[in-house]
Amino acid sequence: MSTDPLVVFTPSGKRGRFAKGTPVLTAARQLGVDLDSVCGGRGICSKCQITPSYGEFSKHGVTVAPDALSDWNAVEARYDEKRGLKSGRRLGCQACVMGDVVIDVPPESQVHRQVVRKAASARPIIMDPATRLYYIEVDEPDMHTPTGDLERVARALRQQWDVTGLTTDLPTLAQLQPVLRKGGWKITVALHKTRADATPTMIAVWPGFHEGGLFGLAIDLGSTTIAAHLTNLENGQVVASSGIMNPQIRFGEDLMSRVSYAMMNPGGDTEMTRAVREAIDALAAEIAKEAGIDPSLILETVFVCNPVMHHLLLGIDPVELGQAPFALATSDALNLTARDLELGTLPAAAQIYILPCIAGHVGADAAAVALSEEPGKSDDLVLIVDVGTNAELLLGNKNRVLACSSPTGPAFEGAQISSGQRAAPGAIEAIRIDPVTKEPRYRVIGCELWSDEDGFDAATATTGITGICGSGIIEAVAELRLAGLLDGSGLLGSAEQTGTPRMVPEGRTHSYVIFDGTADDGPLITVTQGDIRAIQLAKSALYAGARLLMDEMGVDTVDRVVLAGAFGAHISSLHAMVLGMIPDALLANVSSAGNAAGTGARIALCNLEKRAEIERVVRQITKVETAIEPKFQDHFVAANAIPHKTDTFPELMKIVTIPQVSFNAGGDREGGGRRRRRA
């Protein structure tokens, strides 16, 4: 075994061993990591900036020493002096590998810009925002009836708008007098209420009649991605959406890895809190710039997130969430300010609302899904699956609603996959494999054409074909099963067993070649046996969580399945069922809700009464704890088969025939059968 240092890149998850003294940029290029550089490694362009992480990383099996990279050199010092490097950053072309190291590639250093897969879903929302604008004409001060400016503002609001009571914070109060005089005693104020009967708080003032608008952010803070929707608080319109990878990935790809990092590295929780807050700050600035608005007009933000992200956002050590009974510091909704979370891009008085958590590992994101999809108002039994690194599941109807979380890991996000990448132009997002010829055709993000259609090569010349994202790997594994290249246990066949040269040996196992661009210095994109196992583990956890809820409800089938999150919008229901991600159901009754958590955040952002509603609803949802339920392991093991070991999927089998093949190390193939062609 090589004793060369191990280099792990995040968020891609790609890793390899390199000789001491290898520049980080060279290691990245050899592994196919998306790290930019245009100056030829001269330390001029700064596009190859990276962030090394130090400490113990149990998930990666490495301990990173302080001297894992070469010392800061003269080129980096000169660049920092002239242009400035963010704290903790290095130049990938200058920093050299000296020991085992975990390296994060920040979004601005990645060649291919991420596509927001958690796009805002179209949804009519009744506007009743917590923050509103009021134009008032204030009495001038009078020596004979001495009152303060704030008191006369309160009087004007009462007389002109029937708004009673008024509070404010010190920074806003300090702005009031110059604004009043600049506006000639005519001003616009922004008032915020935490609930319908609360005393309003003045959080911003403008001279005269303010026409610049009022905006809020709905942020879905996920384990792998952070998605934000900038919303006009006067009409509910989403004016811009943007997303970035969660920089905490470098501390651990899944939630328990991050809890472990906090446990094993003193100050690790503080480090992760700082990283995610800085990312949110940068995202807020980026989305405001995209929309062409001043960030000072963003006066409210709603967060939805899982419990570990919830605690790390708040600056609370998540250690208690890593062990039974998985106690939350608080499960109630929170009303804070941007100042509390040290979000410098937003005004200090900007209001922050964090939805309530349901229980230990079922967080505010699941509450947002419940607010968006309203399972408690459904006549039929609906299973809602929000797929991500930490999946949330809701099962219910008018009589009862159950919830659980399932640790699927980051494979569904394209991480831990050999050719995996985040959703970006050039990434394969959909694939079909011909059951006879075993040849693939695929579609990449940024191009509507399939690879076998005229014009595809020209249309993808700019982006190239760079890897495979989460939705693509899900479809690829399902298609391999349908084409008879993968058996029910998840074993890939050899070229001899399957009759296609696209199956190539890789050690003791085999891989399926989707795209080979090596002749033109491009990537070799394959699905490996390791990729299959990663998807099996993820989908088994998801299915086992659904079965636990069904056991608790006392049912064997559900009436409807709703796929939420990025995958709900980007994979076909058929592939999800062939893979065995979800229980069997009529295909017509499996639908997509898009980014339901993000929609729930927007509803809470735009409607004050809906906040009160979800705060009531979460107390009526029954939590099922997967971590301590003995049946979870049984369901998990049975779900390792594709689609399942014991569930016969009768509805699915009405529309497809899955080949009954079995591969073994001796090269024999057993069984036969072929699915019917699909439209």
XYZ file of C-alpha atoms in Angstrom:
679
model
C 0.000 0.000 0.000
C 1.304 3.457 -0.916
C 2.612 5.591 1.938
C 2.200 8.795 -0.064
C -0.059 11.421 1.553
C -3.813 11.061 0.992
C -5.515 14.120 -0.481
C -9.314 14.388 -0.125
C -11.116 17.105 -2.068
C -14.522 18.432 -1.045
C -17.265 18.887 -2.081
C -16.507 16.388 -4.879
C -15.328 13.663 -2.496
C -12.529 12.720 -4.912
C -9.372 11.395 -3.304
C -5.956 10.062 -4.208
C -2.396 9.613 -2.965
C 0.340 11.917 -4.172
C 4.053 12.246 -3.582
C 5.182 14.850 -1.091
C 5.770 18.173 -2.803
C 2.953 17.749 -5.356
C 1.172 21.084 -5.894
C -2.493 20.948 -4.868
C -3.490 22.180 -8.339
C -1.650 19.249 -9.943
C -3.368 16.774 -7.621
C -6.732 18.324 -8.431
C -6.155 18.086 -12.174
C -5.055 14.459 -11.987
C -8.194 13.547 -10.044
C -10.478 15.569 -12.308
C -11.410 17.978 -9.505
C -13.159 21.150 -10.627
C -10.431 23.671 -9.661
C -9.939 26.694 -11.900
C -6.668 28.259 -13.094
C -5.897 30.477 -16.076
C -2.380 31.752 -15.346
C -0.528 28.468 -15.700
C 0.271 28.164 -12.004
C 2.100 31.483 -11.715
C 0.092 32.714 -8.732
C -1.354 35.645 -10.677
C -5.021 34.844 -11.401
C -6.018 33.639 -7.877
C -8.679 31.367 -9.388
C -7.176 28.260 -7.772
C -7.813 29.338 -4.181
C -8.446 26.429 -1.800
C -9.179 26.035 1.907
C -7.317 23.288 3.791
C -8.909 21.828 6.912
C -7.018 20.525 9.912
C -7.874 18.075 12.673
C -9.359 14.579 12.833
C -11.767 13.486 10.094
C -13.176 10.084 11.017
C -15.357 9.964 7.901
C -12.307 10.225 5.654
C -10.101 8.181 7.969
C -7.435 10.872 8.195
C -5.928 13.204 10.749
C -4.668 16.417 9.160
C -1.613 17.916 10.847
C -0.865 21.665 10.813
C 2.065 21.039 8.426
C -0.001 19.009 5.899
C 0.703 21.672 3.266
C 3.963 23.467 2.503
C 4.617 26.775 4.209
C 3.209 30.031 2.898
C 5.582 31.145 0.120
C 6.689 34.449 -1.412
C 4.199 34.233 -4.304
C 1.262 33.836 -1.916
C 2.592 36.587 0.325
C 2.875 38.950 -2.644
C -0.628 38.130 -3.845
C -2.046 38.601 -0.334
C -0.308 41.967 -0.048
C -1.583 43.238 -3.395
C -5.080 41.703 -3.614
C -5.763 39.950 -0.346
C -6.546 36.316 0.453
C -9.422 35.353 2.729
C -8.340 33.981 6.074
C -7.423 30.301 5.799
C -7.150 30.355 2.003
C -4.131 29.140 -0.009
C -3.272 29.245 -3.701
C -3.577 25.723 -5.100
C -0.743 26.309 -7.547
C 1.652 27.251 -4.729
C 0.613 25.083 -1.776
C 2.200 21.622 -1.959
C 1.062 18.381 -0.350
C 3.264 17.363 2.586
C 0.888 15.066 4.486
C -2.661 13.725 4.571
C -4.992 16.655 3.947
C -8.643 17.557 3.361
C -9.030 20.411 0.881
C -12.200 22.350 0.125
C -12.639 23.972 -3.282
C -14.852 27.044 -2.696
C -17.550 27.925 -5.272
C -15.603 30.854 -6.741
C -12.667 28.534 -7.503
C -14.768 26.012 -9.396
C -14.812 26.134 -13.190
C -18.436 25.154 -13.590
C -20.937 27.289 -11.728
C -23.539 25.365 -9.781
C -27.098 25.254 -11.073
C -29.753 25.836 -8.393
C -31.557 22.485 -8.443
C -33.673 23.627 -5.521
C -35.385 26.226 -7.669
C -38.420 28.100 -6.379
C -41.660 26.282 -7.180
C -44.604 28.253 -8.518
C -47.124 28.472 -5.698
C -49.875 31.012 -5.015
C -49.283 32.449 -1.527
C -51.655 34.757 0.331
C -49.589 37.815 1.202
C -49.607 38.707 4.881
C -45.919 39.459 5.561
C -44.492 40.005 9.021
C -42.676 43.111 7.736
C -44.606 45.941 6.049
C -43.963 49.486 4.830
C -45.901 52.520 6.111
C -45.684 56.049 4.752
C -46.471 58.647 7.417
C -46.415 62.408 7.889
C -45.036 63.240 11.313
C -45.765 66.374 13.366
C -42.809 68.670 13.724
C -41.402 69.157 17.237
C -43.026 71.868 19.317
C -41.374 73.475 22.344
C -44.764 73.960 23.968
C -45.705 70.269 23.741
C -42.361 68.527 24.169
C -42.333 64.950 22.820
C -39.608 62.853 21.275
C -39.405 62.087 17.574
C -40.085 58.378 18.183
C -43.211 59.171 20.172
C -44.521 61.416 17.388
C -43.799 58.658 14.836
C -45.842 56.280 17.011
C -48.650 58.864 17.146
C -48.627 59.250 13.352
C -48.816 55.496 12.879
C -51.756 55.297 15.274
C -53.634 58.168 13.645
C -52.896 57.374 10.000
C -52.681 53.557 9.992
C -54.375 52.463 13.223
C -51.089 50.852 14.304
C -50.796 50.857 18.078
C -47.600 50.513 20.073
C -44.079 50.839 18.715
C -40.614 49.644 19.660
C -37.257 49.907 17.941
C -33.606 49.092 18.497
C -30.852 51.583 19.215
C -29.211 51.654 15.737
C -32.581 52.328 14.056
C -33.432 54.978 16.642
C -30.105 56.668 15.903
C -31.100 56.976 12.222
C -34.542 58.424 12.927
C -33.757 62.093 13.533
C -31.652 62.759 10.409
C -34.108 60.817 8.237
C -37.086 62.780 9.583
C -35.432 66.097 8.842
C -34.157 65.007 5.427
C -37.679 63.916 4.462
C -39.306 67.098 5.704
C -41.153 65.111 8.414
C -42.486 62.695 5.802
C -40.954 59.228 6.080
C -41.497 55.563 5.287
C -40.976 53.054 8.069
C -40.636 49.265 7.965
C -42.497 47.614 10.836
C -42.044 43.985 11.836
C -44.356 41.826 13.980
C -43.364 38.399 15.318
C -47.040 37.438 15.587
C -50.370 39.015 14.724
C -50.984 40.470 18.203
C -47.382 41.525 18.899
C -46.200 45.098 19.299
C -44.578 46.193 16.005
C -40.864 46.939 15.869
C -39.503 49.653 13.600
C -36.513 48.101 11.803
C -35.794 50.635 9.016
C -36.637 54.226 8.029
C -36.376 56.189 4.756
C -36.959 59.882 4.002
C -40.115 60.596 2.031
C -42.038 57.933 0.152
C -39.849 54.843 -0.262
C -40.193 53.250 -3.691
C -37.154 50.979 -3.638
C -39.084 47.930 -2.505
C -38.894 45.555 0.444
C -37.339 42.108 0.177
C -36.823 38.931 2.127
C -34.783 35.750 1.766
C -36.158 32.212 2.037
C -33.127 29.978 2.688
C -33.092 26.182 2.583
C -29.919 25.409 4.517
C -29.107 21.836 3.539
C -26.247 19.568 4.519
C -24.779 19.670 1.005
C -26.329 22.719 -0.670
C -27.655 26.092 0.436
C -30.453 27.494 -1.727
C -31.817 31.030 -1.387
C -34.834 32.704 -2.954
C -34.972 36.506 -2.907
C -38.621 37.471 -2.587
C -40.475 40.753 -2.992
C -42.378 41.148 0.281
C -44.970 43.400 -1.321
C -46.224 40.911 -3.925
C -44.519 37.571 -3.143
C -42.634 37.421 -6.449
C -39.327 35.527 -6.440
C -36.953 37.987 -8.091
C -33.805 35.835 -7.955
C -32.662 32.393 -6.837
C -29.145 31.201 -6.196
C -27.350 28.361 -4.484
C -23.925 27.254 -3.295
C -22.377 24.151 -1.822
C -22.367 24.080 1.959
C -18.692 24.667 2.897
C -19.129 22.455 5.958
C -18.717 19.485 3.602
C -14.990 19.726 4.230
C -15.635 18.825 7.885
C -17.808 15.841 6.991
C -20.087 14.872 4.126
C -22.966 13.736 6.334
C -24.426 15.107 9.548
C -22.967 12.563 11.937
C -19.500 13.179 10.484
C -19.869 16.841 11.403
C -21.074 15.982 14.888
C -18.053 13.682 15.164
C -15.762 16.482 13.979
C -17.146 18.760 16.699
C -16.624 16.022 19.301
C -13.063 15.190 18.290
C -11.722 18.656 17.481
C -11.934 21.350 20.188
C -13.513 24.431 18.676
C -14.735 22.410 15.691
C -18.337 23.549 16.173
C -17.235 27.195 16.139
C -15.245 26.562 12.982
C -18.288 25.051 11.229
C -20.561 27.865 12.420
C -18.189 30.468 11.024
C -17.941 28.644 7.692
C -21.692 28.395 7.128
C -22.403 31.971 8.226
C -19.731 33.292 5.863
C -21.266 31.244 3.052
C -24.757 32.614 3.781
C -23.348 36.137 3.862
C -21.682 35.628 0.487
C -24.838 34.086 -0.953
C -26.945 37.046 0.226
C -24.535 39.484 -1.435
C -24.501 37.455 -4.642
C -28.263 37.158 -4.922
C -28.765 40.880 -4.221
C -26.250 41.704 -6.940
C -27.994 39.343 -9.360
C -31.332 41.050 -8.686
C -29.808 44.525 -8.842
C -30.956 45.590 -5.396
C -29.211 47.072 -2.383
C -28.737 44.401 0.346
C -30.007 46.991 2.865
C -33.487 46.347 1.422
C -33.403 42.698 2.562
C -35.088 43.128 5.914
C -36.219 39.602 6.652
C -34.868 36.055 6.268
C -36.533 32.716 6.948
C -34.372 29.626 7.496
C -35.349 25.972 7.190
C -32.748 23.335 8.041
C -32.182 19.974 9.695
C -31.392 19.904 13.437
C -27.586 19.667 13.086
C -27.506 22.571 10.620
C -29.954 24.407 12.908
C -27.547 24.162 15.842
C -24.458 25.033 13.814
C -26.186 28.061 12.284
C -27.059 29.273 15.784
C -23.573 28.596 17.140
C -24.720 25.737 19.361
C -22.509 22.647 19.766
C -24.429 19.753 18.087
C -22.834 17.062 20.292
C -26.156 16.181 21.984
C -27.634 15.324 18.597
C -25.011 12.617 18.158
C -26.280 10.421 20.985
C -29.626 9.272 22.385
C -32.004 10.821 23.318
C -30.923 13.333 20.579
C -31.956 16.377 22.584
C -32.369 19.703 20.802
C -31.264 22.900 22.529
C -34.699 24.206 21.506
C -37.403 22.908 19.189
C -39.448 26.126 19.155
C -39.478 28.652 16.353
C -36.949 31.438 16.813
C -37.120 35.172 16.113
C -33.643 36.709 15.878
C -31.806 39.474 14.043
C -29.015 39.455 11.466
C -26.837 40.967 14.202
C -27.398 37.846 16.342
C -26.095 35.590 13.565
C -23.303 37.984 12.541
C -24.625 38.236 8.980
C -22.883 41.400 7.887
C -24.361 41.624 4.368
C -27.835 42.204 5.803
C -28.871 45.198 7.907
C -28.153 44.574 11.584
C -31.849 44.950 12.439
C -33.020 42.582 9.661
C -35.298 39.980 11.160
C -34.536 36.247 11.171
C -37.250 33.598 11.578
C -36.289 29.932 11.962
C -39.139 27.432 11.674
C -39.687 25.040 14.592
C -38.076 21.598 14.632
C -40.291 18.533 14.960
C -37.884 16.421 17.061
C -34.268 15.268 17.492
C -33.414 14.472 13.874
C -36.522 15.843 12.173
C -35.945 19.519 11.777
C -37.274 22.802 10.498
C -36.885 21.582 6.910
C -39.397 18.797 7.570
C -41.688 21.367 9.213
C -41.416 23.475 6.055
C -42.370 20.466 3.916
C -45.395 19.903 6.162
C -46.349 23.573 5.747
C -46.009 23.337 1.973
C -47.640 19.954 1.309
C -50.111 19.819 4.237
C -50.308 16.028 4.740
C -52.537 16.600 7.766
C -55.245 17.960 5.450
C -55.123 15.033 2.997
C -58.103 12.694 2.570
C -55.888 9.858 1.298
C -52.680 8.444 2.781
C -49.708 10.334 1.353
C -45.994 9.630 1.737
C -43.824 12.718 1.251
C -40.133 12.064 0.678
C -37.702 14.979 0.761
C -34.522 13.431 -0.612
C -31.118 14.787 0.332
C -28.039 13.986 2.401
C -30.418 13.673 5.341
C -33.827 12.641 4.013
C -37.037 13.641 5.760
C -40.188 11.582 5.383
C -43.783 12.398 6.303
C -46.668 9.919 6.159
C -50.192 10.913 6.987
C -53.715 12.045 6.344
C -56.399 13.970 8.226
C -56.272 11.465 11.070
C -52.566 11.314 11.847
C -49.166 12.448 10.574
C -45.876 10.643 11.234
C -42.355 11.852 10.532
C -38.834 10.462 10.528
C -35.413 11.238 9.123
C -33.202 8.783 7.294
C -29.406 9.078 6.969
C -29.058 8.588 3.220
C -25.655 10.283 2.973
C -24.419 12.484 0.118
C -24.477 9.918 -2.734
C -27.814 11.264 -4.013
C -26.101 14.659 -4.301
C -23.370 13.237 -6.562
C -20.800 13.016 -3.752
C -18.994 9.718 -2.988
C -19.497 8.816 -6.667
C -16.395 8.146 -8.785
C -17.430 10.484 -11.630
C -19.831 12.440 -9.449
C -20.136 16.195 -9.303
C -22.614 18.823 -8.212
C -25.344 19.945 -10.623
C -23.525 22.203 -13.080
C -23.475 22.699 -16.851
C -21.920 19.649 -18.481
C -23.047 17.174 -15.800
C -25.052 14.174 -17.011
C -28.512 14.542 -15.463
C -30.510 11.878 -17.328
C -29.586 8.625 -19.053
C -31.215 5.769 -20.971
C -29.538 2.428 -21.789
C -30.843 0.363 -24.697
C -31.735 -3.130 -23.395
C -30.598 -4.788 -26.621
C -27.452 -2.916 -27.662
C -26.528 -1.854 -24.083
C -25.561 1.554 -25.539
C -26.276 4.700 -23.498
C -27.740 8.006 -24.513
C -27.765 10.885 -22.078
C -28.634 14.502 -21.512
C -26.433 17.047 -19.742
C -27.335 20.148 -17.774
C -27.395 23.157 -20.062
C -28.514 21.243 -23.179
C -31.997 19.946 -23.957
C -30.750 17.557 -26.655
C -29.950 13.899 -26.029
C -26.470 12.672 -26.922
C -27.736 10.705 -29.951
C -29.505 13.721 -31.465
C -28.111 15.972 -34.176
C -26.488 19.105 -32.790
C -25.601 17.646 -29.382
C -21.829 17.883 -29.870
C -22.041 21.509 -30.999
C -24.439 22.411 -28.175
C -22.123 20.954 -25.513
C -18.836 22.163 -27.019
C -18.507 24.967 -24.485
C -19.366 23.077 -21.298
C -18.125 19.666 -22.355
C -19.271 16.514 -20.598
C -17.783 16.765 -17.147
C -19.297 14.147 -14.844
C -22.577 12.865 -13.483
C -24.771 14.589 -10.898
C -27.191 13.099 -8.386
C -30.215 12.685 -10.634
C -27.976 11.188 -13.309
C -26.463 8.509 -11.076
C -29.911 7.497 -9.805
C -31.170 7.015 -13.354
C -27.941 5.283 -14.386
C -28.214 2.593 -11.706
C -31.905 2.015 -12.482
C -31.150 1.817 -16.214
C -28.324 -0.675 -15.629
C -30.816 -2.878 -13.801
C -33.435 -2.559 -16.543
C -30.872 -3.340 -19.243
C -29.717 -6.536 -17.532
C -26.225 -5.217 -16.795
C -26.797 -5.207 -13.032
C -28.308 -8.057 -11.051
C -30.718 -7.854 -8.143
C -27.939 -7.965 -5.557
C -26.310 -4.915 -7.127
C -23.461 -6.750 -8.869
C -22.300 -5.482 -12.269
C -21.588 -8.132 -14.891
C -18.458 -8.498 -16.990
C -18.193 -7.878 -20.734
C -18.469 -11.636 -21.292
C -21.507 -11.976 -19.049
C -23.374 -8.997 -20.506
C -22.230 -9.038 -24.104
C -21.079 -5.404 -24.177
C -17.543 -3.993 -24.268
C -18.794 -1.054 -22.195
C -18.336 -3.282 -19.162
C -14.645 -2.908 -18.289
C -12.671 -4.618 -15.516
C -11.671 -2.548 -12.516
C -9.724 -4.650 -10.071
C -11.911 -7.553 -9.016
C -15.111 -5.836 -10.166
C -16.406 -4.134 -13.305
C -17.539 -0.681 -14.383
C -19.887 0.561 -17.091
C -18.468 3.224 -19.411
C -20.951 6.011 -20.145
C -18.560 8.433 -21.843
C -14.878 8.210 -22.743
C -13.336 11.576 -23.546
C -9.757 10.631 -22.732
C -8.665 10.836 -26.387
C -9.311 14.594 -26.207
C -7.980 14.989 -22.647
C -11.519 14.764 -21.353
C -12.908 12.655 -18.497
C -13.711 8.967 -18.431
C -17.211 8.799 -16.946
C -18.132 5.406 -15.559
C -20.456 3.779 -13.059
C -18.321 1.628 -10.789
C -19.209 -1.150 -8.389
C -18.397 1.292 -5.586
C -20.908 3.763 -7.012
C -23.561 1.031 -7.025
C -22.879 0.233 -3.379
C -23.073 3.911 -2.376
C -26.467 4.252 -4.073
C -27.662 0.973 -2.539
C -26.819 2.212 0.952
C -28.548 5.538 0.331
C -31.707 4.128 -1.200
C -31.945 1.365 1.425
C -31.921 3.936 4.224
C -34.622 5.904 2.436
C -36.860 2.899 1.835
C -36.346 1.590 5.387
C -37.484 4.930 6.797
C -40.651 4.804 4.698
C -41.394 1.228 5.798
C -40.969 2.175 9.466
C -43.597 4.889 9.077
C -45.907 2.447 7.293
C -45.421 -0.100 10.098
C -46.305 2.544 12.679
C -49.374 3.505 10.651
C -50.317 -0.184 10.272
C -50.403 -0.189 6.458
C -48.611 -2.043 3.655
C -49.359 0.430 0.875
C -49.802 4.164 0.443
C -52.227 6.004 -1.824
C -49.828 8.670 -3.056
C -46.095 9.360 -3.046
C -44.753 12.909 -3.327
C -41.059 13.365 -4.179
C -39.699 16.632 -2.835
C -36.364 18.380 -3.078
C -33.992 18.621 -6.026
C -34.520 14.976 -6.930
C -38.282 15.214 -6.900
C -38.047 17.625 -9.792
C -35.240 15.964 -11.738
C -35.695 12.190 -11.677
C -38.535 10.197 -13.150
C -40.889 8.406 -10.798
C -40.229 5.208 -12.746
C -36.485 5.248 -12.044
C -37.047 5.959 -8.360
C -39.306 2.928 -8.135
C -37.054 0.624 -10.193
C -34.203 1.531 -7.888
C -36.387 0.811 -4.862
C -36.057 4.284 -3.343
C -39.771 4.438 -2.581
C -42.518 1.898 -1.872
C -44.620 0.509 -4.709
C -47.531 2.661 -5.894
C -49.468 3.467 -9.018
C -47.045 5.439 -11.165
C -49.768 7.994 -11.845
C -49.940 8.618 -8.097
C -46.238 9.457 -7.767
C -45.683 13.178 -8.242
C -43.078 15.888 -7.715
C -43.410 18.796 -5.328
C -40.137 20.430 -6.356
C -38.301 22.126 -3.513
C -41.063 21.722 -0.919
C -38.833 22.850 1.968
C -37.958 26.017 0.057
C -41.629 26.572 -0.732
C -42.470 26.196 2.954
C -39.805 28.778 3.771
C -41.341 31.200 1.240
C -44.821 30.640 2.674
C -43.526 31.462 6.154
C -41.691 34.481 4.756
C -44.817 35.874 3.088
C -47.538 34.944 5.568
C -47.405 35.623 9.309
C -50.444 33.462 10.121
C -48.797 30.470 8.427
C -45.945 30.746 10.934
C -48.429 30.393 13.765
C -50.070 27.492 11.922
C -46.872 25.452 11.498
C -45.917 26.120 15.113
C -49.214 24.432 16.056
C -48.957 21.625 13.475
C -45.478 20.393 14.480
C -46.768 19.616 17.966
C -49.337 17.259 16.405
C -46.825 15.272 14.318
C -45.602 11.960 15.788
C -41.842 11.395 15.473
C -40.550 7.883 14.705
C -36.871 7.532 15.670
C -35.016 5.431 13.095
C -31.780 5.377 15.104
C -33.202 3.236 17.916
C -35.900 1.255 16.072
C -34.800 -2.421 15.723
C -36.918 -2.955 12.593
C -34.964 -0.297 10.726
C -31.997 -2.639 10.226
C -34.244 -5.450 8.948
C -35.911 -3.137 6.447
C -32.523 -1.703 5.474
C -31.007 -5.114 4.681
C -34.032 -6.231 2.650
C -33.948 -2.965 0.694
C -30.331 -3.526 -0.413
C -31.611 -5.579 -3.340
C -32.695 -3.704 -6.459
C -35.525 -2.985 -6.312
C -36.132 -5.062 -3.124
C -35.569 -8.512 -1.658
C -39.139 -9.230 -0.533
C -41.368 -6.427 -1.817
C -42.609 -7.633 -5.220
C -43.623 -4.161 -6.462
C -46.802 -5.376 -8.226
C -47.738 -1.965 -9.649
C -44.246 -1.443 -11.068
C -44.216 -4.902 -12.662
C -47.355 -4.051 -14.604
C -45.373 -1.568 -16.694
C -41.812 -2.977 -16.814
C -40.161 -6.371 -16.780
C -36.900 -6.408 -14.876
C -34.377 -8.982 -16.186
C -33.815 -11.799 -13.729
C -30.048 -12.071 -14.107
C -27.425 -13.144 -11.620
C -23.693 -12.598 -11.991
C -20.930 -14.343 -10.118
C -17.166 -14.201 -9.954
C -16.845 -17.273 -12.176
C -18.173 -15.364 -15.148
C -21.438 -17.297 -15.459
C -24.750 -15.629 -16.049
C -28.044 -17.076 -14.965
C -31.606 -16.129 -15.759
C -33.135 -14.034 -18.514
C -36.052 -11.839 -19.391
C -36.270 -8.369 -20.740
C -38.381 -5.375 -19.936
C -40.879 -3.907 -22.345
C -39.725 -0.791 -24.135
C -40.805 2.439 -22.538
C -41.965 5.516 -24.335
